Structures are given as C-alpha cells and as structure tokens.
PDB file of C-alpha atoms and ligand atoms in Angstrom:
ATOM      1  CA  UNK A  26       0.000   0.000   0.000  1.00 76.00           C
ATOM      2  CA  UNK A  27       2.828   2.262  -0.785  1.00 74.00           C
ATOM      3  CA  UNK A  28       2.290   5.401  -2.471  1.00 88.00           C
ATOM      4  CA  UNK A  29      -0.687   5.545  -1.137  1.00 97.00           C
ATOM      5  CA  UNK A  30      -2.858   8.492  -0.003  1.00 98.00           C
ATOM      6  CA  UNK A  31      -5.626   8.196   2.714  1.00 98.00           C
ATOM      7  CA  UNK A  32      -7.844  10.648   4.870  1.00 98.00           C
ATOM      8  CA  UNK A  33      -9.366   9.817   7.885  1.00 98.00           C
ATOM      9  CA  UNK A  34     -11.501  12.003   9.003  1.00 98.00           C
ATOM     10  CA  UNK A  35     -11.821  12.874  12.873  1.00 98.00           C
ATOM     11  CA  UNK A  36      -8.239  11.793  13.239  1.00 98.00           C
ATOM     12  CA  UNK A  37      -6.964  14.070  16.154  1.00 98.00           C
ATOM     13  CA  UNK A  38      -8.098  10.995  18.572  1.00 97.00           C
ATOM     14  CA  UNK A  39     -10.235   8.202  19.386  1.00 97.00           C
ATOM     15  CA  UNK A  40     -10.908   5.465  16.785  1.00 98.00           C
ATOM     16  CA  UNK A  41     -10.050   7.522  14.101  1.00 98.00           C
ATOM     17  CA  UNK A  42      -6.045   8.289  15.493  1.00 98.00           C
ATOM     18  CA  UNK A  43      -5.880   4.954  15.706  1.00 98.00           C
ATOM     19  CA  UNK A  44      -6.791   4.377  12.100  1.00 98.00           C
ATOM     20  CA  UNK A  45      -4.475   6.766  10.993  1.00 98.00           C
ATOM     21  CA  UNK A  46      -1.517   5.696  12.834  1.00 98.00           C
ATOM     22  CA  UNK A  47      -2.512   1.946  11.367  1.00 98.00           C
ATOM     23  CA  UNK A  48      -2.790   3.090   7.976  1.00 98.00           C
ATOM     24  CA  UNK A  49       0.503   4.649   8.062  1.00 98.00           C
ATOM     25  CA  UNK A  50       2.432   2.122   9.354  1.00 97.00           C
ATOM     26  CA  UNK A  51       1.541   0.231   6.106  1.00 96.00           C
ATOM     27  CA  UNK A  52       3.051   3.220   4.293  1.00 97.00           C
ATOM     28  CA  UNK A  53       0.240   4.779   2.898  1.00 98.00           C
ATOM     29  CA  UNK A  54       0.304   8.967   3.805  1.00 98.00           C
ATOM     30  CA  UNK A  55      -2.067   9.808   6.042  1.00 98.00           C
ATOM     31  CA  UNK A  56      -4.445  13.211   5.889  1.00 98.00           C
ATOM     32  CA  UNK A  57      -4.556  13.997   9.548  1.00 98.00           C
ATOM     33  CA  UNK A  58      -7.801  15.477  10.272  1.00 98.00           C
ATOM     34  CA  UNK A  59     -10.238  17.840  12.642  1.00 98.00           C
ATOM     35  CA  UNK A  60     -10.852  20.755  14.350  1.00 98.00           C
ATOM     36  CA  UNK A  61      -7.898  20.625  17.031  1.00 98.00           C
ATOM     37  CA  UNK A  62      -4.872  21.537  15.564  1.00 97.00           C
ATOM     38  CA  UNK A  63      -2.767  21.009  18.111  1.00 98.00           C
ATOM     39  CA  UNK A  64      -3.694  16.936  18.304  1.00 98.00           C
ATOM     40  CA  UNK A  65      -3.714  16.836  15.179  1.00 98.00           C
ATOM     41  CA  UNK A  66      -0.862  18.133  14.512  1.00 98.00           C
ATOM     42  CA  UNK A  67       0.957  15.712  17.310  1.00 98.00           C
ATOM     43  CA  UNK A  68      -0.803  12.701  15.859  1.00 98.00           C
ATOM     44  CA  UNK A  69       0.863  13.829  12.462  1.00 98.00           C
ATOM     45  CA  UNK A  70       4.230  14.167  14.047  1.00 98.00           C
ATOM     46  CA  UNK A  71       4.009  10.617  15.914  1.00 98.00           C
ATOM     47  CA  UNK A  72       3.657   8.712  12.893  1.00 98.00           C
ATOM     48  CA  UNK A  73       6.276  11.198  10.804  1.00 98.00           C
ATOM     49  CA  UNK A  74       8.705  10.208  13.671  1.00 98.00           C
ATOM     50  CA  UNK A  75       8.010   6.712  13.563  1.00 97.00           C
ATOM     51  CA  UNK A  76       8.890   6.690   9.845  1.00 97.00           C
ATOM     52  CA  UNK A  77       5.656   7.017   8.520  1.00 97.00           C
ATOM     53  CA  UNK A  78       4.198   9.863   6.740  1.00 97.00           C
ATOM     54  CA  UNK A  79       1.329  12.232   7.736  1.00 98.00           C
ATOM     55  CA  UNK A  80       0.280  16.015   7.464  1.00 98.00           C
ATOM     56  CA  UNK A  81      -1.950  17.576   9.568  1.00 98.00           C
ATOM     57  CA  UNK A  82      -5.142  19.715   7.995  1.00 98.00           C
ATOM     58  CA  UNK A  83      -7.952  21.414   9.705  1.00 98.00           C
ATOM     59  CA  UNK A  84     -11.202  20.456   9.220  1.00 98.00           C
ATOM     60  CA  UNK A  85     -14.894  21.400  11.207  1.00 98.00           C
ATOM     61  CA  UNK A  86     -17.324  19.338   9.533  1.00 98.00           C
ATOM     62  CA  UNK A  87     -20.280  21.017  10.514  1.00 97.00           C
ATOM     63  CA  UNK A  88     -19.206  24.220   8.546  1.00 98.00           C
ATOM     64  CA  UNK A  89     -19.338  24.185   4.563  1.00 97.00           C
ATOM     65  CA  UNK A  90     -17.090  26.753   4.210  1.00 98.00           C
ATOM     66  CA  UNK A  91     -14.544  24.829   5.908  1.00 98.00           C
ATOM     67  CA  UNK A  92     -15.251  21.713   4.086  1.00 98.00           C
ATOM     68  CA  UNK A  93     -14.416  23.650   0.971  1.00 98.00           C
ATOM     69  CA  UNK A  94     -11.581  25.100   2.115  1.00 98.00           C
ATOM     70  CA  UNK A  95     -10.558  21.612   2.798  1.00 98.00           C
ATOM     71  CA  UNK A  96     -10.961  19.839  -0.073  1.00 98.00           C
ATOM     72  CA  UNK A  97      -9.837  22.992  -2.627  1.00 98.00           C
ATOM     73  CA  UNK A  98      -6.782  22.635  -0.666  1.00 98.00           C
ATOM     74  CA  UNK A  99      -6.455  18.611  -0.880  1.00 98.00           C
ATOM     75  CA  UNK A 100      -6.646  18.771  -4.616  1.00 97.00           C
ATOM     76  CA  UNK A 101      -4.129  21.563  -4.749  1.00 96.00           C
ATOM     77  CA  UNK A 102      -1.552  19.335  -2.964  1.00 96.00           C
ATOM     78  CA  UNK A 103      -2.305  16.002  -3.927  1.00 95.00           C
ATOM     79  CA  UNK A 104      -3.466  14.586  -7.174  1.00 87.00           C
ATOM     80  CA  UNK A 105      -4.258  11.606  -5.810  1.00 96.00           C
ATOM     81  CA  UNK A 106      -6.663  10.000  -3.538  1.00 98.00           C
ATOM     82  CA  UNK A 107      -6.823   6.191  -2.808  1.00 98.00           C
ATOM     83  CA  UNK A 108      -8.407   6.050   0.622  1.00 98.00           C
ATOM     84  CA  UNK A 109     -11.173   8.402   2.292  1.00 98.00           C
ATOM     85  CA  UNK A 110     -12.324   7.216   5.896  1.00 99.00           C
ATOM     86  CA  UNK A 111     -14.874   9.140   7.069  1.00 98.00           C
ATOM     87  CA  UNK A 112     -14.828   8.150  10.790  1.00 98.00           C
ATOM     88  CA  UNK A 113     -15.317  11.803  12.662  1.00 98.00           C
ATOM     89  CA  UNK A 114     -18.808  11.360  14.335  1.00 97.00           C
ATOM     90  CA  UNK A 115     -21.147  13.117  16.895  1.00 96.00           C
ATOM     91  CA  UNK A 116     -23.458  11.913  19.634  1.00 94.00           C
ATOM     92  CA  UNK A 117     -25.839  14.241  19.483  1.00 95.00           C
ATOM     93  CA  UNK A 118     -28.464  15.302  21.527  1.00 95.00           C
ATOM     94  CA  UNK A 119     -29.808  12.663  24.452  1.00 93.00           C
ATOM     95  CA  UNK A 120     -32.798  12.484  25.716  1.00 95.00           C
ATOM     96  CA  UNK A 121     -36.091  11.248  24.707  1.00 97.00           C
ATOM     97  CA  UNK A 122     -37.894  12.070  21.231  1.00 98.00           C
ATOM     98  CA  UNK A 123     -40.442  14.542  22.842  1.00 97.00           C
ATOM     99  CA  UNK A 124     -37.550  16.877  24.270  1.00 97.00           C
ATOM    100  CA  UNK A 125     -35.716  16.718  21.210  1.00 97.00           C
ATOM    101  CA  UNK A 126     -35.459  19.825  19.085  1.00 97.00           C
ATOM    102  CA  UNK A 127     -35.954  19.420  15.937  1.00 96.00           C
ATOM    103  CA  UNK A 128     -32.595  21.576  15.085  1.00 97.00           C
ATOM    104  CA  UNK A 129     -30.669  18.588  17.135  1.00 98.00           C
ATOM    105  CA  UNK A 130     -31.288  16.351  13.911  1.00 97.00           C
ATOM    106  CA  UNK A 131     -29.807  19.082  11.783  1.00 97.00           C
ATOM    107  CA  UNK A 132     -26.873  19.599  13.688  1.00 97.00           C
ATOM    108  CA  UNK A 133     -26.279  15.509  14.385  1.00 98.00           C
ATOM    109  CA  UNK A 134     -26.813  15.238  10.299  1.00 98.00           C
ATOM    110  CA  UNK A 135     -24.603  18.152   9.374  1.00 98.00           C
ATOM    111  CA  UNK A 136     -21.630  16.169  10.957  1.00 98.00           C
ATOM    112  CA  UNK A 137     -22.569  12.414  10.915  1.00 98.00           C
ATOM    113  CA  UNK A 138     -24.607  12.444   7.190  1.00 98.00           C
ATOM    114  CA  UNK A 139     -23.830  15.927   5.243  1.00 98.00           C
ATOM    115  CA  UNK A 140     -20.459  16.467   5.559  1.00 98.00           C
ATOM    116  CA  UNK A 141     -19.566  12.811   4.514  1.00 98.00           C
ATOM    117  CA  UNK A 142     -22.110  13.299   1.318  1.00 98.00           C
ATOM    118  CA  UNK A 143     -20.165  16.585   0.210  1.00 98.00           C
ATOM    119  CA  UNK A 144     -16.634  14.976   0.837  1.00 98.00           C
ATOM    120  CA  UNK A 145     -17.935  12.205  -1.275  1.00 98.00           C
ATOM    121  CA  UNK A 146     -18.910  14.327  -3.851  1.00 98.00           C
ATOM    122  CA  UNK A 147     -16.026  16.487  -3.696  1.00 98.00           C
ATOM    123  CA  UNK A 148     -13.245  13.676  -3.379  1.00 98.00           C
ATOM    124  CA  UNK A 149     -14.677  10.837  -5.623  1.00 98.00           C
ATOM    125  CA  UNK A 150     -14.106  12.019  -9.248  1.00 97.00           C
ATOM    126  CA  UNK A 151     -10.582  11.710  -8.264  1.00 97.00           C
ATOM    127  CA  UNK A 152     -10.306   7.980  -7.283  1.00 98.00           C
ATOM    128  CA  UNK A 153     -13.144   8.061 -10.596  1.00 98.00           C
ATOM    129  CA  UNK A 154     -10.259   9.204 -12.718  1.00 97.00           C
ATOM    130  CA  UNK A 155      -7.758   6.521 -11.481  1.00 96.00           C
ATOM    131  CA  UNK A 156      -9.932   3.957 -11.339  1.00 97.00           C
ATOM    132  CA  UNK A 157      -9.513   3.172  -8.060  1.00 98.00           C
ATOM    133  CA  UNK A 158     -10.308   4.183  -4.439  1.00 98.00           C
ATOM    134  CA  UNK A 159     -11.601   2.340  -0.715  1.00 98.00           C
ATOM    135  CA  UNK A 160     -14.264   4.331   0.900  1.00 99.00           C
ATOM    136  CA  UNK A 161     -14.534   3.290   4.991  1.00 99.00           C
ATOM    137  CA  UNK A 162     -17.745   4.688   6.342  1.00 98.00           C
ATOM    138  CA  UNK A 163     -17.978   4.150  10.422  1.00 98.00           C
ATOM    139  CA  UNK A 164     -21.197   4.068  11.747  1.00 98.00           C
ATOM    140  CA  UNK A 165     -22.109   2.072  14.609  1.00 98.00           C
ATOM    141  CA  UNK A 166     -24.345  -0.731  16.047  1.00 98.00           C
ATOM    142  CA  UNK A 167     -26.727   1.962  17.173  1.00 97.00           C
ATOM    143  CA  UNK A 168     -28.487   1.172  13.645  1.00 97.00           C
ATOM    144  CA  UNK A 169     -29.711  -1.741  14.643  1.00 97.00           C
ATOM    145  CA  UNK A 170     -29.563  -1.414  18.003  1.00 97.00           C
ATOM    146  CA  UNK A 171     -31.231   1.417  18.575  1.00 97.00           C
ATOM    147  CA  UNK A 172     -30.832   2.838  21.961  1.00 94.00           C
ATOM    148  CA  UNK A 173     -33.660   4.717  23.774  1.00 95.00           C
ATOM    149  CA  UNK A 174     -32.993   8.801  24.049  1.00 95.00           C
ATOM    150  CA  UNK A 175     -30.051   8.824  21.353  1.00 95.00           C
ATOM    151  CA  UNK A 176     -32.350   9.581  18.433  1.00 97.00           C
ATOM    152  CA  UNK A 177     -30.543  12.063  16.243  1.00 98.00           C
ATOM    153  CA  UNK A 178     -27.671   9.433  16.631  1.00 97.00           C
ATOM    154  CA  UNK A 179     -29.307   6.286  16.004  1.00 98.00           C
ATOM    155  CA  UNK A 180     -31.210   7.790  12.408  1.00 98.00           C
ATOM    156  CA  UNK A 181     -27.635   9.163  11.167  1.00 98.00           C
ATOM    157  CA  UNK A 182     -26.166   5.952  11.341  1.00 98.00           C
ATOM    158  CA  UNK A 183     -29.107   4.536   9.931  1.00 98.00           C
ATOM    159  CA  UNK A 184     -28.767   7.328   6.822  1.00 98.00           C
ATOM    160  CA  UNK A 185     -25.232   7.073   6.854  1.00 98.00           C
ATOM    161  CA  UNK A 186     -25.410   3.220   6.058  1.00 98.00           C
ATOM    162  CA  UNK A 187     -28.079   3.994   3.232  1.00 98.00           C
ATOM    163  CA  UNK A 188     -25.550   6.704   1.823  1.00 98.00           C
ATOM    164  CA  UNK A 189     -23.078   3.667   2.102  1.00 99.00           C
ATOM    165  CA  UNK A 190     -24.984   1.365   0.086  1.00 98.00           C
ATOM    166  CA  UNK A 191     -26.199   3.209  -2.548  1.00 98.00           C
ATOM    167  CA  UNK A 192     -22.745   5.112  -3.446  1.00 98.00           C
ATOM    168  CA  UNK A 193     -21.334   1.680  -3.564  1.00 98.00           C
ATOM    169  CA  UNK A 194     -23.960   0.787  -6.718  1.00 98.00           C
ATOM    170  CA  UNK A 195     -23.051   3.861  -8.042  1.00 98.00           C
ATOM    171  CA  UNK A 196     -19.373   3.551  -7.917  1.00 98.00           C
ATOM    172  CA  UNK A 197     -18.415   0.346  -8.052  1.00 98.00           C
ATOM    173  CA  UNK A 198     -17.779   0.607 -12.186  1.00 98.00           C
ATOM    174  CA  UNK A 199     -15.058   2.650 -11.696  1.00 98.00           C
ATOM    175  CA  UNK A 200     -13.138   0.302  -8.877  1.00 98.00           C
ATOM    176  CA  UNK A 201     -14.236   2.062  -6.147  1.00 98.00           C
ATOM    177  CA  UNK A 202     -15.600  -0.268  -3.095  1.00 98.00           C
ATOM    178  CA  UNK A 203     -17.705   1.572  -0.091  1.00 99.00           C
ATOM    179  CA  UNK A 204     -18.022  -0.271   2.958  1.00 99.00           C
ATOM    180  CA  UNK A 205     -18.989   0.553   6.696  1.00 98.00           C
ATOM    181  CA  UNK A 206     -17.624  -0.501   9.825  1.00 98.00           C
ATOM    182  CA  UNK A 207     -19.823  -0.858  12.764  1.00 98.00           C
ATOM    183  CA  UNK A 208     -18.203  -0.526  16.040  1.00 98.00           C
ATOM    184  CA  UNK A 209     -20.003  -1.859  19.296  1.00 97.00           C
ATOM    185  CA  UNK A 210     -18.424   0.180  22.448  1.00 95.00           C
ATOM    186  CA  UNK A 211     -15.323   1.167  22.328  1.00 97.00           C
ATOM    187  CA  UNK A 212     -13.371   2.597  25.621  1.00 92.00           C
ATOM    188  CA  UNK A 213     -12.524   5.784  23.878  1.00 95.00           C
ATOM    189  CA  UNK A 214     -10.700   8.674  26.001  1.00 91.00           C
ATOM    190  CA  UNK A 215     -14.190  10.130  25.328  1.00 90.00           C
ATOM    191  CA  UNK A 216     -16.445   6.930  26.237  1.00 92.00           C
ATOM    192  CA  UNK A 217     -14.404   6.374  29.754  1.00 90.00           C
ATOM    193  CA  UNK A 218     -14.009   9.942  30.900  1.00 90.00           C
ATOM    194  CA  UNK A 219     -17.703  11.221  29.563  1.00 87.00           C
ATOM    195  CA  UNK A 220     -20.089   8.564  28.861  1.00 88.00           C
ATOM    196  CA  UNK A 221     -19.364   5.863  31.345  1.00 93.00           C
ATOM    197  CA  UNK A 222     -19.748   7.532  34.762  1.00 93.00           C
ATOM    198  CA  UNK A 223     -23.422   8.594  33.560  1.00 90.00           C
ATOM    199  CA  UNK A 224     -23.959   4.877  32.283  1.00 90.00           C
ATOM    200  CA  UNK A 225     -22.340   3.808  35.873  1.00 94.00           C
ATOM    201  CA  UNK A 226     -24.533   6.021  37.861  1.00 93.00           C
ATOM    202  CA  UNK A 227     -27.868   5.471  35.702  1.00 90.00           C
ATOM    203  CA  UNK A 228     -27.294   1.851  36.587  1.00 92.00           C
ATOM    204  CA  UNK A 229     -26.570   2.554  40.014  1.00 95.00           C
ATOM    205  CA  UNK A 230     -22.920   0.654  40.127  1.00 96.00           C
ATOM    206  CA  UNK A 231     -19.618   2.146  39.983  1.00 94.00           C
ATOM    207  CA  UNK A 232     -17.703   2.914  36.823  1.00 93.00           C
ATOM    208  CA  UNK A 233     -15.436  -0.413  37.402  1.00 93.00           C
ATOM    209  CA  UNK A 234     -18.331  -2.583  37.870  1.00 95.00           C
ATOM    210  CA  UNK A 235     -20.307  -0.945  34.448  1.00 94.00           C
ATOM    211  CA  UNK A 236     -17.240  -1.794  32.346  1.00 94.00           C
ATOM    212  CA  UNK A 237     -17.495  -5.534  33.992  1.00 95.00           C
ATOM    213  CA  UNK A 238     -21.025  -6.128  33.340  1.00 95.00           C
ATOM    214  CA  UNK A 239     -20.276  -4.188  29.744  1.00 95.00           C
ATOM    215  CA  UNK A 240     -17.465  -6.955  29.092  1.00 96.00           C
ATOM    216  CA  UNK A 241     -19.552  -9.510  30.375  1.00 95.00           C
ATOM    217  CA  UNK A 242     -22.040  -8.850  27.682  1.00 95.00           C
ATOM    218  CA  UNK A 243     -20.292  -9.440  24.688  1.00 97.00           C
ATOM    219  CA  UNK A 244     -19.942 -13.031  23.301  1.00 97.00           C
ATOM    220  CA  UNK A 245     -16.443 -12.471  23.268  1.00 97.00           C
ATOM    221  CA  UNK A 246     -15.868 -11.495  26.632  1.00 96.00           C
ATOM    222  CA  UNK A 247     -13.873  -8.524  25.976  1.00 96.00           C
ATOM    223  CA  UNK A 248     -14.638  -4.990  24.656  1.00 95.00           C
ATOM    224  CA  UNK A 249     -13.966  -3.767  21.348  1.00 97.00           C
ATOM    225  CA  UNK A 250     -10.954  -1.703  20.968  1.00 96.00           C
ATOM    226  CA  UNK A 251      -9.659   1.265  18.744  1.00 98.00           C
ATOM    227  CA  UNK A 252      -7.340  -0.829  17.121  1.00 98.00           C
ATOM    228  CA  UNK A 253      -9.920  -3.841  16.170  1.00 98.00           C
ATOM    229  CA  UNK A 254     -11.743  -0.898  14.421  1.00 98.00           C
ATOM    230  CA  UNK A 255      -8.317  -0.150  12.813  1.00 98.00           C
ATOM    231  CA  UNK A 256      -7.289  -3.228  11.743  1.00 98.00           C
ATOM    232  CA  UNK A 257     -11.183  -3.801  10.119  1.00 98.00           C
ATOM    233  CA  UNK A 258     -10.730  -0.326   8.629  1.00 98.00           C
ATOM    234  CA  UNK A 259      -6.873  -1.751   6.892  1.00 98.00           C
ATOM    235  CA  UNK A 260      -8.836  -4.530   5.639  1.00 98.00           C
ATOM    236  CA  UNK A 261     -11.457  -3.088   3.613  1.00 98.00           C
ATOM    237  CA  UNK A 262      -9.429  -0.372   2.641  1.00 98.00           C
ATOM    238  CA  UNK A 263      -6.856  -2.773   0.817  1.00 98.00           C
ATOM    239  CA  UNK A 264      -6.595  -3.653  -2.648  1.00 96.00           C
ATOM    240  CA  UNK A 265      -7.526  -7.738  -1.425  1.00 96.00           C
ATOM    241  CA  UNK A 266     -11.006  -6.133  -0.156  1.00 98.00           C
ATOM    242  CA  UNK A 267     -11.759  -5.417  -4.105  1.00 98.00           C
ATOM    243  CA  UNK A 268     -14.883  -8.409  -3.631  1.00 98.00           C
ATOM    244  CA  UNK A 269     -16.324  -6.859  -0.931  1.00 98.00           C
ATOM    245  CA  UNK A 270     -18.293  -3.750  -0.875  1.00 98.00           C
ATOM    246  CA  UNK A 271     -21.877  -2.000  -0.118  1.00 98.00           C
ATOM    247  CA  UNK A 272     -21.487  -4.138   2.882  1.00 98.00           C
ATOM    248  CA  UNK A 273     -22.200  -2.821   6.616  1.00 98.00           C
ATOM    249  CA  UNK A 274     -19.247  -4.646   8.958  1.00 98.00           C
ATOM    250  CA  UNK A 275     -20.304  -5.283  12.697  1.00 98.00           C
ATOM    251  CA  UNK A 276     -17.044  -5.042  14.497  1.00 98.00           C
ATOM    252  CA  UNK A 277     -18.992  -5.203  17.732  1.00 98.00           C
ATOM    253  CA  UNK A 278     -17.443  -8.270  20.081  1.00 97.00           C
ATOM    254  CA  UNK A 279     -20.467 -10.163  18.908  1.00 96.00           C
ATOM    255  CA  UNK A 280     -23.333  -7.094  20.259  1.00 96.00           C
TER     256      UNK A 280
HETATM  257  N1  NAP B 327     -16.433   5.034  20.783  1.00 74.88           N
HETATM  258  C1  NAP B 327     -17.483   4.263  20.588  1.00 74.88           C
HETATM  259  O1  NAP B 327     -17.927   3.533  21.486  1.00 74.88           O
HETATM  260  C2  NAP B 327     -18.165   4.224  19.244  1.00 74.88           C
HETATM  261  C3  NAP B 327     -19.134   3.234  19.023  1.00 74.88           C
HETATM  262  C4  NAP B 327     -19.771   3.177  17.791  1.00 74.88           C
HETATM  263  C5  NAP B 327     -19.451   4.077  16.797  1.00 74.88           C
HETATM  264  N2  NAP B 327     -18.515   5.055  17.027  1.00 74.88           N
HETATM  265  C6  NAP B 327     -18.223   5.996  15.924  1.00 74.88           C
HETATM  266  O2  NAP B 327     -16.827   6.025  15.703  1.00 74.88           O
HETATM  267  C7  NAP B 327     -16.442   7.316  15.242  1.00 74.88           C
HETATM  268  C8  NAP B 327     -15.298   7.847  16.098  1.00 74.88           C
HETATM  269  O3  NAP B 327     -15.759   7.901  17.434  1.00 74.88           O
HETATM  270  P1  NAP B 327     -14.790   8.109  18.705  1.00 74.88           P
HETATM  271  O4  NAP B 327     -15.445   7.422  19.832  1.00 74.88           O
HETATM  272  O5  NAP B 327     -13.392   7.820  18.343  1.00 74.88           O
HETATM  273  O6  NAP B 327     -15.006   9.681  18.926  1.00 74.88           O
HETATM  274  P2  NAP B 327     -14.094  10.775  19.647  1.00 74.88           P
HETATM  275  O7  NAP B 327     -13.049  10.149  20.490  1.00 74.88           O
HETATM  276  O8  NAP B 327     -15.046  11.749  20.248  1.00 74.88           O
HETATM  277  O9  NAP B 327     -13.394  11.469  18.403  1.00 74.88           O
HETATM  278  C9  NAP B 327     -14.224  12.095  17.460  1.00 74.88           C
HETATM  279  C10 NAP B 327     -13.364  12.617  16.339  1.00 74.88           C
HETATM  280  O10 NAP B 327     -14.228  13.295  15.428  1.00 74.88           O
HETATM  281  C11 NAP B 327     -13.782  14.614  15.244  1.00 74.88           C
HETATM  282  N3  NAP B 327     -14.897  15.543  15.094  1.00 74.88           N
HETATM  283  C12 NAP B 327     -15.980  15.679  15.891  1.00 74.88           C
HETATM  284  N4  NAP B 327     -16.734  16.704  15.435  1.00 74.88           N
HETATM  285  C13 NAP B 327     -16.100  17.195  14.338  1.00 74.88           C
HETATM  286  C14 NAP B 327     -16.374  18.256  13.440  1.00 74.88           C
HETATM  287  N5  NAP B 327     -17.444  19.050  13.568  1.00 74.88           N
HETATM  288  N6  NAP B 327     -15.507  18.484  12.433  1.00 74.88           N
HETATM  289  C15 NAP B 327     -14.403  17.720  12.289  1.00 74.88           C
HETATM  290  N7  NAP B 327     -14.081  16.713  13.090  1.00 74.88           N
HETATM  291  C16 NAP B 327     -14.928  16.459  14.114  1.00 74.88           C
HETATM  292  C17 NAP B 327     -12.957  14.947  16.499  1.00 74.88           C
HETATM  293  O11 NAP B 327     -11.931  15.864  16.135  1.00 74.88           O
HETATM  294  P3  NAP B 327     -11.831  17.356  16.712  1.00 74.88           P
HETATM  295  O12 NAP B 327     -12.370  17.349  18.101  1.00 74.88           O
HETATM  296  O13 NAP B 327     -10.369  17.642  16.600  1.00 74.88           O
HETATM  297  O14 NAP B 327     -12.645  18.164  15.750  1.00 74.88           O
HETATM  298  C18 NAP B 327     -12.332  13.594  16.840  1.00 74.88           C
HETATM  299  O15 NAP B 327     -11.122  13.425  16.152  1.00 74.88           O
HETATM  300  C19 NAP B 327     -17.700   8.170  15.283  1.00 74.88           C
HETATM  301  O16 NAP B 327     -18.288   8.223  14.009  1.00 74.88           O
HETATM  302  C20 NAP B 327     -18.599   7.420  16.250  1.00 74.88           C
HETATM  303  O17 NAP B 327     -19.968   7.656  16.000  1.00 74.88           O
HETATM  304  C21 NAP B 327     -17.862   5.144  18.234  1.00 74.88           C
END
C-alpha cells in the first residue's frame, strides 16, 4: 500500500487516530484530520517520527465553508486520492424524542450524514479518474440497536449506512468499493471519561463494575478496541477487499 494516499476524518483521537496511525504504518500517507490543531498536529508528528508519513489539515465538519476550504486545498496538494475514511462522528443530543429539538437532527446530520455526502462528492471524481479508491464509512451498532434517548444518533447511522450502500452501486464501475464498519463500544478517552460515569450512575454501580457487566455482555468477553476498528478499517481499505463492498461490517465483540 505504498504510495498511497488516505484521509481519515476525525483523526486528532479516538478510533479515528488509531486508524491513521494503522494506515501509516503500512506506508500509505495519512491526511490527519479535525478541528484541534494542536492533536492533530501531534498525531501527524508521531507517525512522521516513527517513519511514517502524515500532514496535519484542519477540518470542522459542521461548517461548509470549511469543508471547501478543505478539499480545494487537498486537490491543490495532492493529485491523488486512494483512501477516504470518514470516521469523525457526533453523539448528538440525548434524551427522549419529545424533548428533542428538531434543530438537534440538523446539527447531528450536518456532521454524521452531510459532511460525509459533500466529501464524497467532492473527493470521488478523483479515485473516478484513477480507477480506483476504498471508501470506509464508520457508523455504529446503534443502527440496529437502537438505543432509547439517542435519536438524532441512532437515524444518522441509519442514513449514513443507506448513503453507504447506494454510493457503492453507483461507484463500483469505476473500482471504487464503499463499505462501513460498525463498532459496538469502544473505551474511547471520550467513552471512559464522559459517557461511562453517567452509564455507571444510571445503573446505580460504579464505573469499574459498568465496564465488567459491559465486558460480560459481549460473546467475546472482551470490549472492542480502537485498534480492532483499525485493523477492520486496513482490511477493507486494501486492494484484497476489491470483492467486498456496499457491505455494513459489525465489528462489535459479537453485540
Ligand atoms: N467510541 C465508541 O464507542 C463508538 C461506538 C460506535 C461508533 N462510534 C463511531 O466512531 C467514530 C469515532 O468515534 P470516537 O469514539 O473515536 O469519537 P471521539 O473520540 O469523540 O473522536 C471524534 C473525532 O471526530 C472529530 N470531530 C468531531 N466533530 C467534528 C467536526 N465538527 N468536524 C471535524 N471533526 C470532528 C474529532 O476531532 P476534533 O475534536 O479535533 O474536531 C475527533 O477526532 C464516530 O463516528 C462514532 O460515532 C464510536
């Protein structure tokens, strides 16, 4: 996978650092992406001093003006574009449908749905004109799942799969494969610091004890990590993964 060149979207940490740094190791030049420059920037310079290569570039989803910027500025230093992961996600609001406002879908969809349809747009007639590309949606076992009060959430995931099927029909002529990943929990920075003292509480247990009974209910026995989303994300995004595509890929420890 030499020669290579890859975005990842929402790459400054989480899931999506870890597909970068994976990506890279296999030599492919990473796109370093979000809105904090200065992670971004340090993920960049990890994997540059480790041998790889990266380059930082900012990126707010939500804003079309910076999605612009973003991808006149791509095509004005690159020519080339093999792999676009478009992992950067939101929560969105929780709570229950009848407190939702109905500007909470717009905002969840500008990141999660509309800004992955416009870098699609933008980025795919150059993988068109070479024939090639890997498009690595990541969405999440909320589609099926469904979780109560996590609405906005659960329907972008549900869109973004649609958007993942479809382009794939459309695309797939020209040697271009899109495929989602599906992650069950993963113990983010994020998830452990923000999300799992409320689940911990809610369920009346300690934050320890939630991340037991969590582990305990996967089939595997173990929580999915960053890098299990990573190493998915290096599959389908290879040139072996040419068979598979318009597929949704649970990478959920059997949830
Ligand atoms: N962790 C889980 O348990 C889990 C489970 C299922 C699915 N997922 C999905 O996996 C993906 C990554 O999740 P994560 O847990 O790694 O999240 P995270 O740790 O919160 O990281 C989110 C990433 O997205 C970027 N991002 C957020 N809003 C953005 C915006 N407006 N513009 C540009 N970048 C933005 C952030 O970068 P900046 O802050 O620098 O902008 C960050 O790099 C998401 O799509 C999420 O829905 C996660």
């Amino acid at each position: 996978m030499n020669n290579q060149v890859a975005i990842v979207t929402g790459s400054t940490k989480g899931i999506g650092k870890a597909i970068a740094i994976k990506l890279a190791k296999r030599g492919i030049k990473v796109i370093v992406c979000g809105r904090s420059s200065e992670e971004g920037e340090a993920v960049a310079s990890a994997i540059c001093s480790s041998g790889g290569s990266a380059q930082y570039m900012y990126l707010d989803l939500s804003s079309t003006d910076s999605l612009a910027a973003f991808t006149h500025q791509f095509k004005k230093q690159h020519n080339r574009l093999h792999i676009l992961v478009n992992n950067a996600g939101v929560s969105g609001y929780m709570g229950p449908v009848v407190s939702t406002p109905v500007n909470a879908i717009r905002q969840t969809f500008s990141v999660n749905v509309e800004s992955i349809f416009t870098l699609c747009q933008e980025l795919i007639p150059m993988m068109q004109q070479q024939k090639y590309g890997r498009i690595v949606n990541i969405s999440s076992v909320a589609y099926r799942l469904t979780p109560a009060n996590s609405c906005t959430y659960n329907m972008s995931k549900a869109a973004l799969n649609a958007f993942t099927q479809t382009l794939a029909k459309e695309v797939g002529a020209s040697g271009i494969t899109v495929n989602a990943i599906a992650p069950g929990l993963v113990l983010t920075d994020r998830i452990q610091n923000e999300r799992l003292p409320g689940m911990a509480s809610k369920a009346g247990v300690t934050p320890n004890q939630m991340l037991e009974q969590l582990t305990k209910g996967t089939v595997t026995s173990r929580l999915t990590t960053e890098d299990d989303i990573a190493e998915a994300t290096l599959f389908l995004a290879s040139e072996g993964a040419a068979a598979i595509t318009g597929q949704i890929l649970d990478v959920s420890s059997g949830v």
